[in-house]
PDB file of C-alpha atoms and ligand atoms in Angstrom:
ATOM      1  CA  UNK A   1       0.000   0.000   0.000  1.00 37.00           C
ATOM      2  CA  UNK A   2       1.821   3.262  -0.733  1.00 41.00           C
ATOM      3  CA  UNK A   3       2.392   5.416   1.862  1.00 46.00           C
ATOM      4  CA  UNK A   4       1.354   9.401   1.813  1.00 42.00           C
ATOM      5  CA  UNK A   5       2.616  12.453   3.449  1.00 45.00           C
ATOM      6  CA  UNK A   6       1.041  14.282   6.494  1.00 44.00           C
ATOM      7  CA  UNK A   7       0.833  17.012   3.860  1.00 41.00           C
ATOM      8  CA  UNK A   8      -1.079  15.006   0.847  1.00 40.00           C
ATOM      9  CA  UNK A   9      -3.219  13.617   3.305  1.00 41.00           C
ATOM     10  CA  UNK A  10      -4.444  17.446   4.568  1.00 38.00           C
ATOM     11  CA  UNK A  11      -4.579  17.863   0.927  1.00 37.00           C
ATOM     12  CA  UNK A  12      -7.070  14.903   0.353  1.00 37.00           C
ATOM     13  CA  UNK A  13      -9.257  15.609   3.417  1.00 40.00           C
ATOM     14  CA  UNK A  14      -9.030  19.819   2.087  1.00 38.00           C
ATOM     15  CA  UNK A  15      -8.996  19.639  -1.294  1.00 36.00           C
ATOM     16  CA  UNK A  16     -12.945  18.318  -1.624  1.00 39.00           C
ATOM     17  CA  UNK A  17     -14.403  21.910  -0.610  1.00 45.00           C
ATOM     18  CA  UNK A  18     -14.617  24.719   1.809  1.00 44.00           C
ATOM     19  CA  UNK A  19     -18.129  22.971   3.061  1.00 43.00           C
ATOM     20  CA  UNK A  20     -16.205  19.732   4.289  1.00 43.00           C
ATOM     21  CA  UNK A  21     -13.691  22.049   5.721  1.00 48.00           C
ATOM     22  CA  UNK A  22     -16.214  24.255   7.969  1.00 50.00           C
ATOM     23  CA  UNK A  23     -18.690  20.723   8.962  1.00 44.00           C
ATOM     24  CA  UNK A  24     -15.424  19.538  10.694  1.00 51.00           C
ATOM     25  CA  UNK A  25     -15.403  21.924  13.569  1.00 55.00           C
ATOM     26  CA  UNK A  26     -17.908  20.874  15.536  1.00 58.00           C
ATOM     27  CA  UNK A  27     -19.852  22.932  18.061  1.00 57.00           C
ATOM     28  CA  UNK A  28     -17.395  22.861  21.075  1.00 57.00           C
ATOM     29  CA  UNK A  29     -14.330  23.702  18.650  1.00 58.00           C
ATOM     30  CA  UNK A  30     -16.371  26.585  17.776  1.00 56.00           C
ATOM     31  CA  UNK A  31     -17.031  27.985  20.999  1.00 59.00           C
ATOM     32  CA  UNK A  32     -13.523  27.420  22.435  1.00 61.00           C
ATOM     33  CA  UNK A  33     -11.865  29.262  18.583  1.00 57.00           C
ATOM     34  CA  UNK A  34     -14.531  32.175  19.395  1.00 70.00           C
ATOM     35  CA  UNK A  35     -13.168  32.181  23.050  1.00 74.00           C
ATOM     36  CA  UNK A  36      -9.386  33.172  22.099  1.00 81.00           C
ATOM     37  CA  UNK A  37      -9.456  33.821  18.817  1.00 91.00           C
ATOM     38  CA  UNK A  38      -8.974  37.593  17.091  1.00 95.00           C
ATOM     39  CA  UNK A  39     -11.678  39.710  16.368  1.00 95.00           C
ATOM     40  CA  UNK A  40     -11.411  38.942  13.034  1.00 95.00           C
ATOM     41  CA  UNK A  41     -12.053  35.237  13.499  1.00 97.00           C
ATOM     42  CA  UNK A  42     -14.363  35.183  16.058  1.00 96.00           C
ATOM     43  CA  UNK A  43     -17.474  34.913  14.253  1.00 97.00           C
ATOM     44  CA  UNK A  44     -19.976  36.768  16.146  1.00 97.00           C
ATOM     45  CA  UNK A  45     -21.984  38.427  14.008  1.00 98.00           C
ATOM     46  CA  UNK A  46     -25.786  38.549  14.594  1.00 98.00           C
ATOM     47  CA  UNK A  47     -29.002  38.097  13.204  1.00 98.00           C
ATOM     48  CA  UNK A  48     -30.682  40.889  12.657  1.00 98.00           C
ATOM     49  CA  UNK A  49     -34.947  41.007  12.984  1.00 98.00           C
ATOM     50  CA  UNK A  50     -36.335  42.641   9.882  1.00 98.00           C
ATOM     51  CA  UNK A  51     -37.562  46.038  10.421  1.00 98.00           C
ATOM     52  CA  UNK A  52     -40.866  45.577   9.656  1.00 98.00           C
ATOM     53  CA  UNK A  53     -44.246  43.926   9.955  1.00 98.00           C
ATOM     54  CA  UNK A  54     -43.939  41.081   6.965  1.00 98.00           C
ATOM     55  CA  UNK A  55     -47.650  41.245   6.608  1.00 98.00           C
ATOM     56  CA  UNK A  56     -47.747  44.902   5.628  1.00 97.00           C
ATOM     57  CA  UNK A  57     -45.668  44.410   2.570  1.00 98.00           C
ATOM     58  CA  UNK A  58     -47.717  45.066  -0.607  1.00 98.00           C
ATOM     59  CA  UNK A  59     -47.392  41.987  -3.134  1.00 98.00           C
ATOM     60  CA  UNK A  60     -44.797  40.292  -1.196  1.00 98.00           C
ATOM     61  CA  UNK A  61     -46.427  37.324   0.994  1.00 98.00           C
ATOM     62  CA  UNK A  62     -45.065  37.600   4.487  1.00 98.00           C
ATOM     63  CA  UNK A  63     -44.081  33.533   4.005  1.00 98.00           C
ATOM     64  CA  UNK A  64     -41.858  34.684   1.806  1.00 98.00           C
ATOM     65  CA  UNK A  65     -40.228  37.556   3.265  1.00 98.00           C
ATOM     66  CA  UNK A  66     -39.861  35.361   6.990  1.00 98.00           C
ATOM     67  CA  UNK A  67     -38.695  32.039   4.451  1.00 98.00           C
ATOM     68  CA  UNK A  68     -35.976  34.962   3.086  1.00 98.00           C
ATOM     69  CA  UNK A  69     -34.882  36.432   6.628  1.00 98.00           C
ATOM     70  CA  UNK A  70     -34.648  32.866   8.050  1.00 98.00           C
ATOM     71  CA  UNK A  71     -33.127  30.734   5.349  1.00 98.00           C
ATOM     72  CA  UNK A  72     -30.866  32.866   3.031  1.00 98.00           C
ATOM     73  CA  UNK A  73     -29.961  36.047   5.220  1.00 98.00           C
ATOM     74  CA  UNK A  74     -30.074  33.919   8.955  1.00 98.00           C
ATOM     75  CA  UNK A  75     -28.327  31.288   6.922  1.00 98.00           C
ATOM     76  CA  UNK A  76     -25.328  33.389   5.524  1.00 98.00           C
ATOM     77  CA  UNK A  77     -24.546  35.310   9.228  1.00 98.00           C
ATOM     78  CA  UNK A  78     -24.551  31.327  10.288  1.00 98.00           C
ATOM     79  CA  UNK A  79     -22.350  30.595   7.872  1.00 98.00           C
ATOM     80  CA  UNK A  80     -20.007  33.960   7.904  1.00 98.00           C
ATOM     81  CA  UNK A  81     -19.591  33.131  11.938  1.00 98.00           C
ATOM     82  CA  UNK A  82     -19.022  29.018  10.972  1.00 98.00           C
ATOM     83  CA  UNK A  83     -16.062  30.781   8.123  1.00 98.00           C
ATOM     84  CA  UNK A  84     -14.482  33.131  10.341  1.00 98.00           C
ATOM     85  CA  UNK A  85     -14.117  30.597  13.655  1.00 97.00           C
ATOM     86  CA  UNK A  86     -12.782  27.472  10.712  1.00 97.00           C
ATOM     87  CA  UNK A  87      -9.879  29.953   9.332  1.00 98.00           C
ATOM     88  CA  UNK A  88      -8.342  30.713  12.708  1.00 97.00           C
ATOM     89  CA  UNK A  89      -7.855  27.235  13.268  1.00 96.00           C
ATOM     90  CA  UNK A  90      -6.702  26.344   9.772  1.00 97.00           C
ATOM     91  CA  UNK A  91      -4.295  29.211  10.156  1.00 96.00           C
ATOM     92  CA  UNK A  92      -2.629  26.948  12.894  1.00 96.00           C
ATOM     93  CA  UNK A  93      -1.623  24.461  10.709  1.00 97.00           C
ATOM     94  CA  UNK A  94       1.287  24.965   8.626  1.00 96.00           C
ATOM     95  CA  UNK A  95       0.803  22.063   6.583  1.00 97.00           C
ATOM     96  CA  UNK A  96      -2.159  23.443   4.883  1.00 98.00           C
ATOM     97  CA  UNK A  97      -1.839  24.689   1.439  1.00 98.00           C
ATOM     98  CA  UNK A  98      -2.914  27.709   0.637  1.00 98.00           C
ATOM     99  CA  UNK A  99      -5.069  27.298  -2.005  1.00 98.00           C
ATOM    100  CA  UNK A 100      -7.090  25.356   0.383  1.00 97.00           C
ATOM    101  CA  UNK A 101      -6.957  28.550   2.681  1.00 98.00           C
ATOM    102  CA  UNK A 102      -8.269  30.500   0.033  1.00 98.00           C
ATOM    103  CA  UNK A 103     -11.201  28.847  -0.984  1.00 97.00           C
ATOM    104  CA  UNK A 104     -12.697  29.544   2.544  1.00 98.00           C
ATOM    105  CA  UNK A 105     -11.399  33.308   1.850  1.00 98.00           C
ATOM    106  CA  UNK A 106     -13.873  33.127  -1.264  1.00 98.00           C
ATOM    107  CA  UNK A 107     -16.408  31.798   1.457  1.00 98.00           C
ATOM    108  CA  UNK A 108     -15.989  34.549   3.719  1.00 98.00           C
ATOM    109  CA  UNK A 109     -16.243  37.168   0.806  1.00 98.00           C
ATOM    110  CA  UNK A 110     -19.579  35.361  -0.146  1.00 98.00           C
ATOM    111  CA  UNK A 111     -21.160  35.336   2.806  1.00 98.00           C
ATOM    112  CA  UNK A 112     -20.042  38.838   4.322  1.00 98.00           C
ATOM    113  CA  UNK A 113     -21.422  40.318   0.687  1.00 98.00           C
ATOM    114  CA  UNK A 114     -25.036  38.199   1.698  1.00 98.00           C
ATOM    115  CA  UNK A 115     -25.228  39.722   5.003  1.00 98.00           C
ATOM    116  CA  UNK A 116     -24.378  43.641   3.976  1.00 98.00           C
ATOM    117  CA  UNK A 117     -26.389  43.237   1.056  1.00 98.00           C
ATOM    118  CA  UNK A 118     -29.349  41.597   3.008  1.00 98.00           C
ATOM    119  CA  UNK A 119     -29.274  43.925   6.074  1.00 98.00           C
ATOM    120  CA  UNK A 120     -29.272  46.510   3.599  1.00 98.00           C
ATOM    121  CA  UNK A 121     -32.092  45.296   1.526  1.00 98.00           C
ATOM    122  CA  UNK A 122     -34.364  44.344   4.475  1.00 98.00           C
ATOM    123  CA  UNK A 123     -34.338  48.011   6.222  1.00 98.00           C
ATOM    124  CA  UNK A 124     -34.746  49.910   2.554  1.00 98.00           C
ATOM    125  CA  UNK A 125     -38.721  48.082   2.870  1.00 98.00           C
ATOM    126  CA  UNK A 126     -41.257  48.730   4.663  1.00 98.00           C
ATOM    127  CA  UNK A 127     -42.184  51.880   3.356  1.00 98.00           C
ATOM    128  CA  UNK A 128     -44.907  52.993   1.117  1.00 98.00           C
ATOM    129  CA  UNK A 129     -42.703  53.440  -2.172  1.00 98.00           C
ATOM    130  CA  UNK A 130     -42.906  57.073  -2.648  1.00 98.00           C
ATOM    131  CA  UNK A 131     -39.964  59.246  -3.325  1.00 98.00           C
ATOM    132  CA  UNK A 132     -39.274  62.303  -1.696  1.00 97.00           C
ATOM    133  CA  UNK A 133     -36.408  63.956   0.187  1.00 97.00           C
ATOM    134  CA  UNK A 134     -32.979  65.044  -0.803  1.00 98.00           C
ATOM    135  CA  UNK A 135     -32.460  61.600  -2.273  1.00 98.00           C
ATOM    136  CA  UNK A 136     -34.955  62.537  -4.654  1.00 98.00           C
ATOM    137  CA  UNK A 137     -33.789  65.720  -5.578  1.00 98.00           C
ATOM    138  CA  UNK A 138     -30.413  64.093  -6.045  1.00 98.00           C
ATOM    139  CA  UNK A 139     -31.893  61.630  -8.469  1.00 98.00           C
ATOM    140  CA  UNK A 140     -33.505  64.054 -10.810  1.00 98.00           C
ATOM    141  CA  UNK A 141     -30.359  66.025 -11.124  1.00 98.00           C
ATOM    142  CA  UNK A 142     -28.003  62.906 -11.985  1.00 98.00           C
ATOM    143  CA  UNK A 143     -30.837  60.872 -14.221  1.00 98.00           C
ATOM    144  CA  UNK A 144     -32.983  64.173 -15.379  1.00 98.00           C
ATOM    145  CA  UNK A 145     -36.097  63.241 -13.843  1.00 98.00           C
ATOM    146  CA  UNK A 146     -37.376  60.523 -11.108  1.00 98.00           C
ATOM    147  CA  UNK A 147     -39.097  58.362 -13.887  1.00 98.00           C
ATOM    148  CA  UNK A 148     -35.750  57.476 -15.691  1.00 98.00           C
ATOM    149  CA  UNK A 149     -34.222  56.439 -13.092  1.00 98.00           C
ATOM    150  CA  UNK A 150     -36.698  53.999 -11.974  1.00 98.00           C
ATOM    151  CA  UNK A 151     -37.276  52.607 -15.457  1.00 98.00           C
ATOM    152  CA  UNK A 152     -33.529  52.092 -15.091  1.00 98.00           C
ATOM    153  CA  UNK A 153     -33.426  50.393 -11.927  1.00 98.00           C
ATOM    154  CA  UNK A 154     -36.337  48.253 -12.858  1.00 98.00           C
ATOM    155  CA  UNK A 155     -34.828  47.388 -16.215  1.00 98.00           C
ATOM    156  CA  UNK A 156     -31.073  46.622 -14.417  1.00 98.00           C
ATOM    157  CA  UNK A 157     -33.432  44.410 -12.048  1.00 98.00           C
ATOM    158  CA  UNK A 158     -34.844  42.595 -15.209  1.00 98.00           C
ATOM    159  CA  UNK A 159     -32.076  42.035 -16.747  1.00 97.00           C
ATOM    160  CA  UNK A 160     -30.913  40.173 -14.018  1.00 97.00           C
ATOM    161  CA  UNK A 161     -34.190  37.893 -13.756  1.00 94.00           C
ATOM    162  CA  UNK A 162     -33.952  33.964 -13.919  1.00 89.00           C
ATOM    163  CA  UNK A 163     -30.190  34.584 -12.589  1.00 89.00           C
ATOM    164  CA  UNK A 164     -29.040  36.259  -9.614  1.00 94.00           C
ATOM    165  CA  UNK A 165     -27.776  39.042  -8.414  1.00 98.00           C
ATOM    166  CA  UNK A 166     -28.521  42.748  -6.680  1.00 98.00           C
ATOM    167  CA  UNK A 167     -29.356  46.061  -8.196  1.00 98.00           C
ATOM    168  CA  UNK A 168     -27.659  48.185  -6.160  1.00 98.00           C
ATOM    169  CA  UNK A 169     -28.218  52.520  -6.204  1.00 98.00           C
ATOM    170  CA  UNK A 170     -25.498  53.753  -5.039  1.00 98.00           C
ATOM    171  CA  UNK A 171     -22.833  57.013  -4.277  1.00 98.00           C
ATOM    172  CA  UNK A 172     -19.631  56.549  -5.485  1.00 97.00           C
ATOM    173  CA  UNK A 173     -17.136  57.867  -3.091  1.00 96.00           C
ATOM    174  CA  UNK A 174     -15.055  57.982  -5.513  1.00 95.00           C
ATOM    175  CA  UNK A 175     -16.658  59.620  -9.207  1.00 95.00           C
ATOM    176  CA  UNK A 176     -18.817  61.719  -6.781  1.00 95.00           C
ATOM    177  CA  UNK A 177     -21.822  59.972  -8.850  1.00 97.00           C
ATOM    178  CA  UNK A 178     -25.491  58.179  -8.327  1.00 98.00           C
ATOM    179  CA  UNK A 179     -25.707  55.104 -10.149  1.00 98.00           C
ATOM    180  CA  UNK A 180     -27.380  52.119 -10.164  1.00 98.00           C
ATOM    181  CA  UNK A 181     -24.888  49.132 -10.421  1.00 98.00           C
ATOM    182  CA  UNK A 182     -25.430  45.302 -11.777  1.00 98.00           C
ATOM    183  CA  UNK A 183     -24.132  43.196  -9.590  1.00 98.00           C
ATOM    184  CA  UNK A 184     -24.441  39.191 -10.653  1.00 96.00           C
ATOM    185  CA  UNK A 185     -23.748  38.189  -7.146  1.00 97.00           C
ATOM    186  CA  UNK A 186     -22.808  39.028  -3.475  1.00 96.00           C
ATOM    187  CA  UNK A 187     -19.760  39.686  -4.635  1.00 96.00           C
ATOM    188  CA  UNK A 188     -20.070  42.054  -6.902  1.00 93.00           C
ATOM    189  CA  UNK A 189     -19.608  45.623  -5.682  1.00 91.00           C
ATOM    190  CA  UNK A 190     -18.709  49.279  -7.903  1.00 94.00           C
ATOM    191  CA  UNK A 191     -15.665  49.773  -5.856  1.00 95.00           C
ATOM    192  CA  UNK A 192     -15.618  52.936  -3.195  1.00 96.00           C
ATOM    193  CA  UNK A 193     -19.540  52.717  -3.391  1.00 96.00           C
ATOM    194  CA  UNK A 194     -22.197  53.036  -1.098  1.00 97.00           C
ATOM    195  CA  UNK A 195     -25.414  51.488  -1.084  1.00 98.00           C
ATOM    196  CA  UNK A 196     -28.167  53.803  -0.858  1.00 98.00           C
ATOM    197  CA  UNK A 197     -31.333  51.418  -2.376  1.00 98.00           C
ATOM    198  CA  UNK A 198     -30.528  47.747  -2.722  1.00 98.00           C
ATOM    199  CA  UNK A 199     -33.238  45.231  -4.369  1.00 98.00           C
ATOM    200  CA  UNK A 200     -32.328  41.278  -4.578  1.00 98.00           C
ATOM    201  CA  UNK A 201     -32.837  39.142  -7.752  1.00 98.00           C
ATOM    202  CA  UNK A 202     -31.836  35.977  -6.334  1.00 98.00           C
ATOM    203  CA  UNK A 203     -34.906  33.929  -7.362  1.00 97.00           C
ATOM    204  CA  UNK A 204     -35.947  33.246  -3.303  1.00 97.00           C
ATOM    205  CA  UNK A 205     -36.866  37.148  -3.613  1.00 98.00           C
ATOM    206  CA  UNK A 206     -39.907  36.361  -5.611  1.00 98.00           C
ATOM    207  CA  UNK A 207     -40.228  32.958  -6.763  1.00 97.00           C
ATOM    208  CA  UNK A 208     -42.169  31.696  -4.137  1.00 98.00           C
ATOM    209  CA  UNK A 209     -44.912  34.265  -4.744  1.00 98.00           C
ATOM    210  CA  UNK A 210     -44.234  34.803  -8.720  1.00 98.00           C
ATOM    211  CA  UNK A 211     -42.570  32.015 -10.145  1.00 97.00           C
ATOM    212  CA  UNK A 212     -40.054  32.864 -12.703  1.00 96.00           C
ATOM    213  CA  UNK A 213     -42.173  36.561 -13.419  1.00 97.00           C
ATOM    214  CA  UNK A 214     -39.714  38.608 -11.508  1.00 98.00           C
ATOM    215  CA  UNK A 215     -41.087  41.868 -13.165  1.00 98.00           C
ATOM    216  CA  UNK A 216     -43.761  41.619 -11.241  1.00 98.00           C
ATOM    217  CA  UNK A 217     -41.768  41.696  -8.336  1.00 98.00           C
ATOM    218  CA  UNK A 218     -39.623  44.160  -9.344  1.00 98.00           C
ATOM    219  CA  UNK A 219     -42.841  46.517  -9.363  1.00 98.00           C
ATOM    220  CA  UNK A 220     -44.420  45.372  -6.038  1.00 98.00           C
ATOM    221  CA  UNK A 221     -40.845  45.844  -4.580  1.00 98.00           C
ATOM    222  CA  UNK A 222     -40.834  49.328  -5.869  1.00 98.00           C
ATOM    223  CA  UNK A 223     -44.256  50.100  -3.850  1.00 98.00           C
ATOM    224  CA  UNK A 224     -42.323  48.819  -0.536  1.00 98.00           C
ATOM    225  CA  UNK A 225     -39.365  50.907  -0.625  1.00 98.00           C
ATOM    226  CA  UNK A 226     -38.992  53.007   2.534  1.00 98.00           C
ATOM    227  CA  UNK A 227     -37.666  56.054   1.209  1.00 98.00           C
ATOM    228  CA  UNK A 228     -36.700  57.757   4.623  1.00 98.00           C
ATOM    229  CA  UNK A 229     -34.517  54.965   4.872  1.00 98.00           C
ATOM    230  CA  UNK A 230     -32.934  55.875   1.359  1.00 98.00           C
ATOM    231  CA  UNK A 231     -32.977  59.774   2.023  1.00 98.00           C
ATOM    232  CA  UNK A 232     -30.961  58.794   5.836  1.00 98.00           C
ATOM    233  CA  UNK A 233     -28.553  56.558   3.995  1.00 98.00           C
ATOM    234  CA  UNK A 234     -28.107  59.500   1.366  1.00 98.00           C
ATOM    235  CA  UNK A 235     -27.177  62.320   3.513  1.00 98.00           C
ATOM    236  CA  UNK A 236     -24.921  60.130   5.870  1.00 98.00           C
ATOM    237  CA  UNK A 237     -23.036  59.368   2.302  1.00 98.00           C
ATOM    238  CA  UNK A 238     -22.763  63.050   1.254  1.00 96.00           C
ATOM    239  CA  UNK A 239     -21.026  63.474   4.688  1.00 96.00           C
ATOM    240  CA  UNK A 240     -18.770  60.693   4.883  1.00 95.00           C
ATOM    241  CA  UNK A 241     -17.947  62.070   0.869  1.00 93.00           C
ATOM    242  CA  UNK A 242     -17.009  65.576   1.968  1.00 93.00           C
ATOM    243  CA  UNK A 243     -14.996  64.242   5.036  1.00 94.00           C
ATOM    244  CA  UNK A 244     -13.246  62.167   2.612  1.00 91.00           C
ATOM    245  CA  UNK A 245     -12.388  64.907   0.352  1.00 86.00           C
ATOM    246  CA  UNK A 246     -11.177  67.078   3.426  1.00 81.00           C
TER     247      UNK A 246
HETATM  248 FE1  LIG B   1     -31.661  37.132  -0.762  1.00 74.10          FE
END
């Protein structure tokens, strides 16, 4: 029988994927790694209730929106914590390669991107969809009038339907600029950005109350939006832009 290294045995038990990597630590391991580890590893982020009454919602089903908060969101902080706790105690061995490493880096990119992007989307509904405020203003001046950009951020929404992603209406720190960016997944972020409206086109947004007709959920989710949530985000952005520039 040939005989293998301590090293191409990690490499075997690793190499399969970052999932059989974070089941191995099992709930004690966890507890004691959150006890001493840094407070990057520590994995003690926490679920956050949603900021409104589910039932209220108009054309969103309140089983969907709890089946949302409790699976995919609840699911990713579970999993962020799980990531962070697994990679202080892989960064213990020595042995391990570091490709291995990094696929639970693309893990804890993943999830971190599901919980911003969630919290985010969760507290910009709840509202009764009509725009007003200095975020409004804002919006005629960089897309000439409200309507365009809403037919833009519905049609960036639609373009993403039957795949996944986030439409994400943002300030850009760094062009000084209101857009509203594509992204295809958690991951994907306009760089020096900050969210200001985010809607999710991952299909358990809607399909459990539209099937695969995500326009129609991209308009009831544009009767939801709180906009005092947008027009708080918005002016906090304009002053963390000017401090920047000072
Ligand atoms: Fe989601």
């Amino acid at each position: 029988m040939k005989r293998i290294s301590r090293r191409e045995a990690i490499e075997t038990m690793m190499a399969g994927s970052a999932v059989l990597a974070l089941t191995g630590l099992n709930a004690e391991a966890q507890t004691g790694a959150a006890a001493t580890a840094a407070p990057a590893f520590r994995g003690q982020h926490q679920i956050k209730p949603l900021p409104f009454d589910p039932a209220k919602l108009k054309g969103i089903s309140e089983k969907l929106i709890r089946s949302h908060h409790e699976n995919n969101y609840s699911g990713a902080v579970r999993a962020l914590n799980a990531v962070e706790q697994r990679l202080d105690v892989m960064m213990k061995d020595k042995d391990l390669p570091a490709y291995v490493y990094g696929d639970l880096k693309r893990e804890e990119l993943v999830r971190t991107g599901s919980l911003v992007l969630h919290e985010i989307y969760f507290a910009n509904l709840g509202g009764d969809g009509k725009a007003a405020g200095d975020a409004l203003e804002a919006i005629k001046k960089s897309f000439d009038n409200y309507e365009h950009w809403e037919s833009e951020f519905k049609r960036t929404g639609n373009a993403l339907s039957g795949g996944s992603g986030w439409v994400i209406f943002a300030l850009n720190f760094h062009t000084g600029e209101l857009h509203n960016y594509w992204a295809w997944d958690h991951m994907h972020n306009a760089p020096f950005s900050r969210p200001l409206l985010v809607m999710d086109m991952y299909e358990h947004a809607y399909q459990m109350d539209y099937g695969a007709a995500a326009a129609k959920y991209v308009d009831a989710f544009m009767q939801n939006v709180n906009w005092e949530e947008v027009n708080r985000r918005f002016l906090n952005a304009q002053k963390a832009a000017a401090a920047l520039k000072a």
